[in-house]
PDB file of C-alpha atoms in Angstrom:
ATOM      1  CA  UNK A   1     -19.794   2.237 -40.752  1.00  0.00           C
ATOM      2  CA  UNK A   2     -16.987   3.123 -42.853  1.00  0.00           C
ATOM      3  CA  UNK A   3     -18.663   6.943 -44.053  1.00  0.00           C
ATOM      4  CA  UNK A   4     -18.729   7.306 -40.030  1.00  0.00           C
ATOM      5  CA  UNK A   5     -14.827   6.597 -39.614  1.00  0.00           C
ATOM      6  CA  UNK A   6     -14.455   8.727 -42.479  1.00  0.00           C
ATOM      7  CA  UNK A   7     -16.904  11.559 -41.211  1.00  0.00           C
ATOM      8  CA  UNK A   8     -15.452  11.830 -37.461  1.00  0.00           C
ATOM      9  CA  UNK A   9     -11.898  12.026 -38.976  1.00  0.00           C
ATOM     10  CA  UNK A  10     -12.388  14.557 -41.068  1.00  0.00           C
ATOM     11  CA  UNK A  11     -14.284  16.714 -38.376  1.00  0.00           C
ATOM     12  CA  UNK A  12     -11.209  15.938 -35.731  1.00  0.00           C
ATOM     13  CA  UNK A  13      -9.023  17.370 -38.812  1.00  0.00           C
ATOM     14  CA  UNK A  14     -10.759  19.904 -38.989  1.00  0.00           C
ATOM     15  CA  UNK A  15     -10.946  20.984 -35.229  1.00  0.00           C
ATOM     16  CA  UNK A  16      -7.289  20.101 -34.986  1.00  0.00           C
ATOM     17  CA  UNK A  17      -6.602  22.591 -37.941  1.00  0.00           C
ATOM     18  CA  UNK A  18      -9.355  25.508 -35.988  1.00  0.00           C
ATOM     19  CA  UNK A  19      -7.485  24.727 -32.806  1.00  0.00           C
ATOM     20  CA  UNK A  20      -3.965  25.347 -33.988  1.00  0.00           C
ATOM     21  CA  UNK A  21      -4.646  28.370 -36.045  1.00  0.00           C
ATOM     22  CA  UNK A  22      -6.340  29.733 -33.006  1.00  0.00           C
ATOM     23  CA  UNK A  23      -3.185  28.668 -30.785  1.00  0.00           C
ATOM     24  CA  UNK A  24      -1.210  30.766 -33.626  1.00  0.00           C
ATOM     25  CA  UNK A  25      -3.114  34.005 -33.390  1.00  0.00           C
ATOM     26  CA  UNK A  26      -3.239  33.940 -29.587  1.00  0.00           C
ATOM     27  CA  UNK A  27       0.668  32.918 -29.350  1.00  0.00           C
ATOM     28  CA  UNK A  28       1.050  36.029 -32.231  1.00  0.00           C
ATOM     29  CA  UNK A  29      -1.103  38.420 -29.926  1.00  0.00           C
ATOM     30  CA  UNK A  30       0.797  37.673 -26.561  1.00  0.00           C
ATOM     31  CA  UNK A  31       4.228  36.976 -27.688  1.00  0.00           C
ATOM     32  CA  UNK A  32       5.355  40.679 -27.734  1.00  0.00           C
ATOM     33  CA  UNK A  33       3.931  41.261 -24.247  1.00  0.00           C
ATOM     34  CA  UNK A  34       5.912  37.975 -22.832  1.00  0.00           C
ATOM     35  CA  UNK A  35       8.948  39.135 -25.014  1.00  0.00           C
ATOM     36  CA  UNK A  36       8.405  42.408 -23.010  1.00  0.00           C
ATOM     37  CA  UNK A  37       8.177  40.984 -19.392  1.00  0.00           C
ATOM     38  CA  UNK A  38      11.187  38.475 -20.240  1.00  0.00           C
ATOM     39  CA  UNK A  39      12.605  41.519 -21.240  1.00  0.00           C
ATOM     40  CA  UNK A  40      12.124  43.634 -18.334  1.00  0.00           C
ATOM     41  CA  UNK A  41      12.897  40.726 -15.576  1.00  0.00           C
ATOM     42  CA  UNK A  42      16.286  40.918 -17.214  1.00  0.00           C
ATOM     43  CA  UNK A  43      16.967  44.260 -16.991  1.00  0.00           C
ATOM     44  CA  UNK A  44      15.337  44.605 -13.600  1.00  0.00           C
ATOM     45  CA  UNK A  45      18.166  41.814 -12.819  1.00  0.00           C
ATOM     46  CA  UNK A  46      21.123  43.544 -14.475  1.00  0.00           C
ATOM     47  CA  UNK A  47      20.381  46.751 -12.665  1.00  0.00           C
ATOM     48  CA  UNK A  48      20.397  44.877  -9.434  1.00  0.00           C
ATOM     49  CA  UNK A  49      23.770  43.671  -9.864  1.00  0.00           C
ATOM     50  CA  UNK A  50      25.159  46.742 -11.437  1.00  0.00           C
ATOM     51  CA  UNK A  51      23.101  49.963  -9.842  1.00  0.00           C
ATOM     52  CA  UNK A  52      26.098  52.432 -11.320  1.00  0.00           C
ATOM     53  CA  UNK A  53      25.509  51.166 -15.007  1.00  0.00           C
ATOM     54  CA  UNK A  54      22.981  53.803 -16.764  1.00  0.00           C
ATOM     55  CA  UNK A  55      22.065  51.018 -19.665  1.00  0.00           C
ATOM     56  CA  UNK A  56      23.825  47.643 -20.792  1.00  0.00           C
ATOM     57  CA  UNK A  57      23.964  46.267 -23.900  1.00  0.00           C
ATOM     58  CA  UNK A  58      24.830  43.124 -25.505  1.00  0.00           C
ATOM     59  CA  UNK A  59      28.746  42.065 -25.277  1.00  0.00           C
ATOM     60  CA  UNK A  60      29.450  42.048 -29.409  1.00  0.00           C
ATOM     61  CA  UNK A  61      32.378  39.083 -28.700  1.00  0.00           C
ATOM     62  CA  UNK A  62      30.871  36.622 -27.003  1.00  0.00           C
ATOM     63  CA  UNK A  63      30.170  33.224 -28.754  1.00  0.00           C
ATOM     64  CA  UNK A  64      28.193  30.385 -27.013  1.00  0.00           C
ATOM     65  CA  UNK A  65      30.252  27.670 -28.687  1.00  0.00           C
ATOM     66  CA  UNK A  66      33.840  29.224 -27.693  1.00  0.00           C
ATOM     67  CA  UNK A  67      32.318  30.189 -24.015  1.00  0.00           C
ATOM     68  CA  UNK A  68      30.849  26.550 -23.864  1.00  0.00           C
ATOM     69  CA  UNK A  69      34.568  24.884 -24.791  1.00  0.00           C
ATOM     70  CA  UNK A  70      36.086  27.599 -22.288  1.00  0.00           C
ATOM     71  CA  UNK A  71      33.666  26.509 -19.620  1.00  0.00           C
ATOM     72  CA  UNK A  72      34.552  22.936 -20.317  1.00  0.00           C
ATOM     73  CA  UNK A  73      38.397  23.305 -20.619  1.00  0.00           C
ATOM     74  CA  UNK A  74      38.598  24.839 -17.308  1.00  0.00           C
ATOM     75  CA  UNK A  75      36.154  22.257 -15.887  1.00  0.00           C
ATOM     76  CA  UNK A  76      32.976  23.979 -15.104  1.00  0.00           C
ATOM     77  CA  UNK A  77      29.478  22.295 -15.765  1.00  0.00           C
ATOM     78  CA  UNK A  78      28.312  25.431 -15.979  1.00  0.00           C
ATOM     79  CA  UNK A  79      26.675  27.405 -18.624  1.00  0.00           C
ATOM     80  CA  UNK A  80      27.622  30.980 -19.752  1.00  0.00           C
ATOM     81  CA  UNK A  81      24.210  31.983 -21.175  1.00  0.00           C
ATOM     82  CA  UNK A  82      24.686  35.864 -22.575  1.00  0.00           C
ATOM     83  CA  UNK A  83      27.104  38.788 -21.649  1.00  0.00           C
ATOM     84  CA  UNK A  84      26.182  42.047 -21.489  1.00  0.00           C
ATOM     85  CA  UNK A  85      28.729  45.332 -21.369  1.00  0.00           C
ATOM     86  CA  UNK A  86      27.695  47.695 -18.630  1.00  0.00           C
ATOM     87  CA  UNK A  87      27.403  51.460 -19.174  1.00  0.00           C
ATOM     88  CA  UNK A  88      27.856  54.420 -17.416  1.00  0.00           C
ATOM     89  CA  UNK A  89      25.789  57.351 -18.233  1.00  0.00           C
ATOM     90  CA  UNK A  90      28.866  58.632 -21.013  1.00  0.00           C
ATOM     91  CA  UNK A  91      28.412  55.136 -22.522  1.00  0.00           C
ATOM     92  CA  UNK A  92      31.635  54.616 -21.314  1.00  0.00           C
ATOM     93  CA  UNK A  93      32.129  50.549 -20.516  1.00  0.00           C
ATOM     94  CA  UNK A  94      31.918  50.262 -16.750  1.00  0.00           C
ATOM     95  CA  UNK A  95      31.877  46.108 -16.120  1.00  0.00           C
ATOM     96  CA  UNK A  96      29.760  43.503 -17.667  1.00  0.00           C
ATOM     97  CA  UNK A  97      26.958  41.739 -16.584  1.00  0.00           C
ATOM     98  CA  UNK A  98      27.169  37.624 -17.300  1.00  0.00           C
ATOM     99  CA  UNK A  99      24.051  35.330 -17.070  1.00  0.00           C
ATOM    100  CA  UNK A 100      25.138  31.998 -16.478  1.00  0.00           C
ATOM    101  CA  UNK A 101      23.142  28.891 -15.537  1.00  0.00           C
ATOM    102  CA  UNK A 102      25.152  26.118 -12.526  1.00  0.00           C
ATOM    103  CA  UNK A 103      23.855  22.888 -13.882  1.00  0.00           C
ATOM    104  CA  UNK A 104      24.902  21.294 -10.334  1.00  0.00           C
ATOM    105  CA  UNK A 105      22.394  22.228  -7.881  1.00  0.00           C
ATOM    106  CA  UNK A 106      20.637  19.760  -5.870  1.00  0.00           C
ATOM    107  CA  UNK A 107      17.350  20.219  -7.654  1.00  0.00           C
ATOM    108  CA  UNK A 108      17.344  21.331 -11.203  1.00  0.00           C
ATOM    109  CA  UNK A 109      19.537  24.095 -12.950  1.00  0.00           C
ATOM    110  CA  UNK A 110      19.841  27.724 -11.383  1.00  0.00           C
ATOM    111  CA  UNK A 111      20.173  30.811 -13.647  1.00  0.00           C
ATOM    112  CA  UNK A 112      21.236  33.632 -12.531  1.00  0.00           C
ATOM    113  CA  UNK A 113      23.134  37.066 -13.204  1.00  0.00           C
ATOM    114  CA  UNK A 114      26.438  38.510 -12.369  1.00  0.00           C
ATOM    115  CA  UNK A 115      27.773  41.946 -12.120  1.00  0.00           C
ATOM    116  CA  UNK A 116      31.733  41.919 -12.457  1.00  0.00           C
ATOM    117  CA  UNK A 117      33.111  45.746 -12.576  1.00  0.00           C
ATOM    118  CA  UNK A 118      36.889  46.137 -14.685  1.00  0.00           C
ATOM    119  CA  UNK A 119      39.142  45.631 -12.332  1.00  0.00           C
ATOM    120  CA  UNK A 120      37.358  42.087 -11.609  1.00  0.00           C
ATOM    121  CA  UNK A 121      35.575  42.778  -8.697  1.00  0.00           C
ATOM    122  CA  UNK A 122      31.994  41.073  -8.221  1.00  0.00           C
ATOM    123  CA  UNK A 123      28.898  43.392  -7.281  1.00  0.00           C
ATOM    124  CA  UNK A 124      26.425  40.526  -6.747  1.00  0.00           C
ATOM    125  CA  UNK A 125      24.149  38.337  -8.511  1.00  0.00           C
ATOM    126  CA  UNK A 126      20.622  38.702  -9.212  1.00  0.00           C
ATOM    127  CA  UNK A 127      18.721  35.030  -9.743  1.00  0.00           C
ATOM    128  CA  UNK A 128      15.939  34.747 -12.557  1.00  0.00           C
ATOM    129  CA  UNK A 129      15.379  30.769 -12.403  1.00  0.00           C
ATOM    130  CA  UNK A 130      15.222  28.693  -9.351  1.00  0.00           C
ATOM    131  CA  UNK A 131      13.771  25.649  -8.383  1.00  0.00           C
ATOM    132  CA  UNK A 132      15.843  24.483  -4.884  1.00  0.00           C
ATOM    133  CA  UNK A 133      14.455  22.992  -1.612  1.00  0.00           C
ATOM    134  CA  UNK A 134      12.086  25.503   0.365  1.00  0.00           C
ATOM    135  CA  UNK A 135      13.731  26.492   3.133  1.00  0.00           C
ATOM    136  CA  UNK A 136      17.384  25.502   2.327  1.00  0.00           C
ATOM    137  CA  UNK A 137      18.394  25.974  -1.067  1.00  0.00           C
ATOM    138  CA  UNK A 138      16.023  28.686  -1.792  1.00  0.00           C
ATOM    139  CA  UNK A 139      17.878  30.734   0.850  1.00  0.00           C
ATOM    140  CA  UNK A 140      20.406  31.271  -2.037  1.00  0.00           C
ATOM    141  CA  UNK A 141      18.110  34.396  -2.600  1.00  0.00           C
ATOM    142  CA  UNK A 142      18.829  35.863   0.907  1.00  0.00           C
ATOM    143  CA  UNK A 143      20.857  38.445   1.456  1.00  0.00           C
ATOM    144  CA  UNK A 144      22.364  36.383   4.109  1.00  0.00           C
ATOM    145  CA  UNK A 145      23.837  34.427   1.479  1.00  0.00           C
ATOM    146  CA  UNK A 146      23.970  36.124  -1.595  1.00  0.00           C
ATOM    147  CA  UNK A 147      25.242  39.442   0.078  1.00  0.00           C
ATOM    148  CA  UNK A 148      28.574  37.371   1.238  1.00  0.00           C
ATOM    149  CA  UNK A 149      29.848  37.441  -3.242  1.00  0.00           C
ATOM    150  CA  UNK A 150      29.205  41.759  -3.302  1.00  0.00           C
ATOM    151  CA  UNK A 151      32.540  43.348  -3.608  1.00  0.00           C
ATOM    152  CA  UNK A 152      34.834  41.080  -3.671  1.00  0.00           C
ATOM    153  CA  UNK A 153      37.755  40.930  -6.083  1.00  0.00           C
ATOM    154  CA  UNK A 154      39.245  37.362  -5.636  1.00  0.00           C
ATOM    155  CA  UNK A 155      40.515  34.481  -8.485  1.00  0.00           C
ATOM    156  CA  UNK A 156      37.464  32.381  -7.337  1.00  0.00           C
ATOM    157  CA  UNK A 157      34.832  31.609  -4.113  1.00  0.00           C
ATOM    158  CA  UNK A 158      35.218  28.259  -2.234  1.00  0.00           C
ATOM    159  CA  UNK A 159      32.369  27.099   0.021  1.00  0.00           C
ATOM    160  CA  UNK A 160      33.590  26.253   3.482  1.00  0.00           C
ATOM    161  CA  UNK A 161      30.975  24.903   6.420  1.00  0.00           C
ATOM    162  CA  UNK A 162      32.572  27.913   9.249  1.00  0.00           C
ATOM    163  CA  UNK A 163      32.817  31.499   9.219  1.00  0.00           C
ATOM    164  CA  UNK A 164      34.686  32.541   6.427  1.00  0.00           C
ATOM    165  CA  UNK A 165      38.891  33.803   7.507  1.00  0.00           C
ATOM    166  CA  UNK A 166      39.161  35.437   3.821  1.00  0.00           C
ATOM    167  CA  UNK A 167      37.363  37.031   0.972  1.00  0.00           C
ATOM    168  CA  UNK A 168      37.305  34.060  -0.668  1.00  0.00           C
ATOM    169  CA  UNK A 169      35.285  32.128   1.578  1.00  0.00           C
ATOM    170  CA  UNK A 170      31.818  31.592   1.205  1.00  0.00           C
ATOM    171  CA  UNK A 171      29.626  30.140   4.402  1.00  0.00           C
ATOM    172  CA  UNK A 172      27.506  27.602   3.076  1.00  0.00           C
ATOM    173  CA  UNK A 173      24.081  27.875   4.070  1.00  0.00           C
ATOM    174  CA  UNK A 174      22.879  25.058   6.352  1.00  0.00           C
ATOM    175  CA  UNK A 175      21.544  21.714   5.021  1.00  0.00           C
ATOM    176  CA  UNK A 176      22.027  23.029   1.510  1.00  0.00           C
ATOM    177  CA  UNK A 177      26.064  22.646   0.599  1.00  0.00           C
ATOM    178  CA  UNK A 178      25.243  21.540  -3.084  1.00  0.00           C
ATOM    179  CA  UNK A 179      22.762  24.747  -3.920  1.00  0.00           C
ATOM    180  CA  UNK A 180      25.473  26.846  -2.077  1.00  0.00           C
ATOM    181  CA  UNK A 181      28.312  24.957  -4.139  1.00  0.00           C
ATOM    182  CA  UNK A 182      26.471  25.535  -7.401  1.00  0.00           C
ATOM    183  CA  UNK A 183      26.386  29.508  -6.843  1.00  0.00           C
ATOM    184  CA  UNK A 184      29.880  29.872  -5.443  1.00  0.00           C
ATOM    185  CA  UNK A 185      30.717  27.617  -9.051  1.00  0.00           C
ATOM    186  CA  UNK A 186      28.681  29.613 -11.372  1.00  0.00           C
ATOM    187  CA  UNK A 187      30.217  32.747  -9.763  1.00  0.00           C
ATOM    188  CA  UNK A 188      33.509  31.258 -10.332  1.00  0.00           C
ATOM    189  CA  UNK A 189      32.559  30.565 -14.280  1.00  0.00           C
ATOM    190  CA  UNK A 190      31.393  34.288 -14.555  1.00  0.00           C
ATOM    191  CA  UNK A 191      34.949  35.439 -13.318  1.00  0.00           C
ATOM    192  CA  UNK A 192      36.717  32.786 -15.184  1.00  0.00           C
ATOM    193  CA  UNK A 193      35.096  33.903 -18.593  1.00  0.00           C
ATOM    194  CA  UNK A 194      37.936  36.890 -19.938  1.00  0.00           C
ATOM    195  CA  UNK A 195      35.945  40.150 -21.008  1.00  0.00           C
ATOM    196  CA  UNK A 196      39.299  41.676 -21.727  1.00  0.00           C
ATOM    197  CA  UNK A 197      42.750  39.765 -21.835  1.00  0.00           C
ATOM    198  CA  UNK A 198      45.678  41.725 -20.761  1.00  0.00           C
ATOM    199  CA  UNK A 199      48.243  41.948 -24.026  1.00  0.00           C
ATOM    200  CA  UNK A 200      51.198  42.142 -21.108  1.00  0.00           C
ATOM    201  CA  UNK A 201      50.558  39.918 -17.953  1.00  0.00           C
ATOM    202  CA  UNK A 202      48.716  36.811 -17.547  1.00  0.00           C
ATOM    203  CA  UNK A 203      47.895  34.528 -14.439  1.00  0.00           C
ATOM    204  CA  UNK A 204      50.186  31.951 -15.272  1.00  0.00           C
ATOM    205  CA  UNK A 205      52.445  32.761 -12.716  1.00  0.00           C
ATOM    206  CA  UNK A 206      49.772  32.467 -10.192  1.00  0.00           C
ATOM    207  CA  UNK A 207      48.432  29.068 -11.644  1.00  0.00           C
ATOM    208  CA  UNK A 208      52.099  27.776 -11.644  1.00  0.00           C
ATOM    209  CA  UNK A 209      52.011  28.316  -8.427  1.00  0.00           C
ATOM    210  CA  UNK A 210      48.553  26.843  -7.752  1.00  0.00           C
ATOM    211  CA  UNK A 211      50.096  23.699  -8.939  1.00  0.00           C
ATOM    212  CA  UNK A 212      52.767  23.425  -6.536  1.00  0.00           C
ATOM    213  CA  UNK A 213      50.921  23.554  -4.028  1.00  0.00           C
ATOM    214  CA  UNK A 214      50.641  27.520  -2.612  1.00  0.00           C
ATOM    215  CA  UNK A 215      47.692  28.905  -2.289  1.00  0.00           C
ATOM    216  CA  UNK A 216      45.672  32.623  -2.655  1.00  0.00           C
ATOM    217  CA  UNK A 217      45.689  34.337   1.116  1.00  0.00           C
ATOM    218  CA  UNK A 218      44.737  37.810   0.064  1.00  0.00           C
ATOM    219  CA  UNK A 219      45.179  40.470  -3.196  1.00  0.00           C
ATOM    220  CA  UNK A 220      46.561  43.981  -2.875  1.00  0.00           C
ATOM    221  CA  UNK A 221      44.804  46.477  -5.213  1.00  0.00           C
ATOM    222  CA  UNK A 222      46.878  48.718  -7.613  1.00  0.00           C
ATOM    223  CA  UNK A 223      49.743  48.663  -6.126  1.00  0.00           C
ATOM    224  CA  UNK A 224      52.261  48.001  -9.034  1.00  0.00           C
ATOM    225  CA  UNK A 225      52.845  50.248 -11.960  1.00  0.00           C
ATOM    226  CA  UNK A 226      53.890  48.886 -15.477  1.00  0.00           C
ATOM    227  CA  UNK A 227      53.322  49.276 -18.959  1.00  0.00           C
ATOM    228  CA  UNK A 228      51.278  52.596 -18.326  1.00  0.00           C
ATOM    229  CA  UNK A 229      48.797  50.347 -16.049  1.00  0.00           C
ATOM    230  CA  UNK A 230      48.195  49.571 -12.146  1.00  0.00           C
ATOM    231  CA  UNK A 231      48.176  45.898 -11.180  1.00  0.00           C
ATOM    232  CA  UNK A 232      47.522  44.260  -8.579  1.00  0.00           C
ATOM    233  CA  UNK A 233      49.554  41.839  -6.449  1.00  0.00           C
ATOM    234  CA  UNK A 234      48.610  38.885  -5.213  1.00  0.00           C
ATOM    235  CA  UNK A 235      49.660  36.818  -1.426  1.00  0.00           C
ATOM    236  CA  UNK A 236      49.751  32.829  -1.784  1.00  0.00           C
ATOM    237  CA  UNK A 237      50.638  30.588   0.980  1.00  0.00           C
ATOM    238  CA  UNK A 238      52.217  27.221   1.058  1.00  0.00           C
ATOM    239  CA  UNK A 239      52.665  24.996   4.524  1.00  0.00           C
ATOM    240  CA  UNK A 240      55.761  23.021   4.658  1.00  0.00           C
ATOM    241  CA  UNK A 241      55.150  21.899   7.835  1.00  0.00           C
ATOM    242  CA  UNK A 242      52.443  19.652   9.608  1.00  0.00           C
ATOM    243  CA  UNK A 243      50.481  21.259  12.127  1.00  0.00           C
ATOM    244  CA  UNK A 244      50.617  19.267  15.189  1.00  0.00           C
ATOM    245  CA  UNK A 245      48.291  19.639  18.103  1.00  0.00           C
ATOM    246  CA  UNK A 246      51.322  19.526  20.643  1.00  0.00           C
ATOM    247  CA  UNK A 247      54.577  21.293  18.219  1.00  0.00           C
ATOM    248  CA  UNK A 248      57.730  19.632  19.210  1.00  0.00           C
ATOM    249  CA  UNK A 249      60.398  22.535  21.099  1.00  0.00           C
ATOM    250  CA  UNK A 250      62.334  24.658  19.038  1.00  0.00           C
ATOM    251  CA  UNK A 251      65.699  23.269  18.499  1.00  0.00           C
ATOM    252  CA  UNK A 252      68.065  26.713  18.156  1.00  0.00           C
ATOM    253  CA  UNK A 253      70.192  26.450  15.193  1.00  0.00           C
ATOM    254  CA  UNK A 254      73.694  26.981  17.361  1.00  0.00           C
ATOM    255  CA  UNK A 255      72.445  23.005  18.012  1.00  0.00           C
ATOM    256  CA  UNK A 256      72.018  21.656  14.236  1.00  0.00           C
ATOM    257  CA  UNK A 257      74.786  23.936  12.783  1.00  0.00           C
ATOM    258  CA  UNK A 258      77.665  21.640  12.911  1.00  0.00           C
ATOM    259  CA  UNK A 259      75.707  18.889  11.299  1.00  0.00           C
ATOM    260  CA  UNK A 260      74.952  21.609   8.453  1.00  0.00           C
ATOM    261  CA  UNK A 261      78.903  22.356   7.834  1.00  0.00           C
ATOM    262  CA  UNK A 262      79.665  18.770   7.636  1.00  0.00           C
ATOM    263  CA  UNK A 263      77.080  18.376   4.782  1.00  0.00           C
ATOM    264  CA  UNK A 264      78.466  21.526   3.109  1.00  0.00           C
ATOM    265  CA  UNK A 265      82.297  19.728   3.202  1.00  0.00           C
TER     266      UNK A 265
END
């Protein structure tokens, strides 16, 4: 009984050790041809986002651990997964292309790819990995939705349920506000990440700003010359007032202005 044990455990060794060698040699064989597809879905997604680039190639700053604290410092779930530098045909650096996977989807992570040119303006995204809802999230790959990010040059999308009054609005797509959420946020960690910080003027005047309350109506491109550069200018908004269905008359100030000189004296 015992040489039987013995005798059927060493033959299950051995097919175990027949198995996984032949595992090996077929994973050896058809690991450069899935390398090659992998490859080619990527680039076929790059392209999409950035049709003016004539190759890309890998950004040589970026670092997974300092994009990963960056990410979580400015309070993204999101992942930055690889950035690529996009070229023209001079090999002169055009934009970059950022894959980054929104870990806040309704269904399971989406990764996808986004095409920012210089001057911050998004070209699109191209998604490689999705696993939403038929029918509602899955419509993040129509152009309906998707086509609603392409050429914009904004601080960041929000997702609002009506037609969108500025280019930072983004029409969520019906019955699926969390997949449409999670691309307008992965978007928003793409243009977050800094390709190139500017060694003279920083967005801290618009984030003090943020904080008190104002907020971005609209951005006017090159219009400002300094330091031997264009910038742009930016429009924020604050209401001091409430908005009341039925506004109160105007009270004209030749009414209130003797109450204003007695608080001056």
């Amino acid at each position: 009984m015992n040489k039987k044990i013995v005798h059927d455990a060493l033959v299950l060794f051995a097919f175990t050790v027949v198995l996984g060698l032949i595992l090996g040699v077929v994973y050896g064989i058809t690991k450069p041809s899935i390398d090659q597809v992998n490859y080619e879905k990527t680039q076929a997604a790059y392209k999409q986002v950035f049709e003016d680039a004539a190759s890309f190639e890998e950004y040589s700053d970026f670092d997974a651990d300092a994009a990963a604290a960056l990410m979580t410092e400015k309070g993204f779930s999101d992942q930055i997964d690889s950035v690529n530098t996009a070229l023209d045909a001079s090999g002169n650096v055009i934009g970059y292309v950022l894959t980054v996977t929104a870990k806040d989807a309704s269904q399971a992570s989406i990764t996808f790819s986004v095409g920012i040119q210089n001057d911050g303006t998004v070209n699109g995204y191209s998604i490689t990995n999705i696993a939403e809802t038929p029918g509602l999230g899955m419509k993040a790959q129509e152009e309906a939705f998707y086509s609603q990010f392409e050429g914009k040059n904004v601080d960041s999308f929000t997702v609002v349920k009506a037609a969108p009054a500025s280019d930072n609005e983004i029409e969520s797509i019906s019955g699926a506000t969390i997949t449409s959420k999670a691309m307008a946020n992965g978007v928003n960690a793409c243009i977050a990440y800094p390709q190139e910080e500017d060694p003279y003027l920083t967005k801290d005047s618009v984030l003090f700003h943020e904080k008190f309350g104002y907020s971005m109506v609209g951005k006017f491109h090159a219009c400002g010359y300094k330091f031997n550069r264009w910038y742009d200018m930016v429009w924020m908004e604050k209401m001091i007032g409430e908005h009341l269905e039925k506004q109160p008359p105007i009270v004209p100030f030749s009414e209130i202005e003797h109450t204003l000189d007695a608080d001056i004296k």
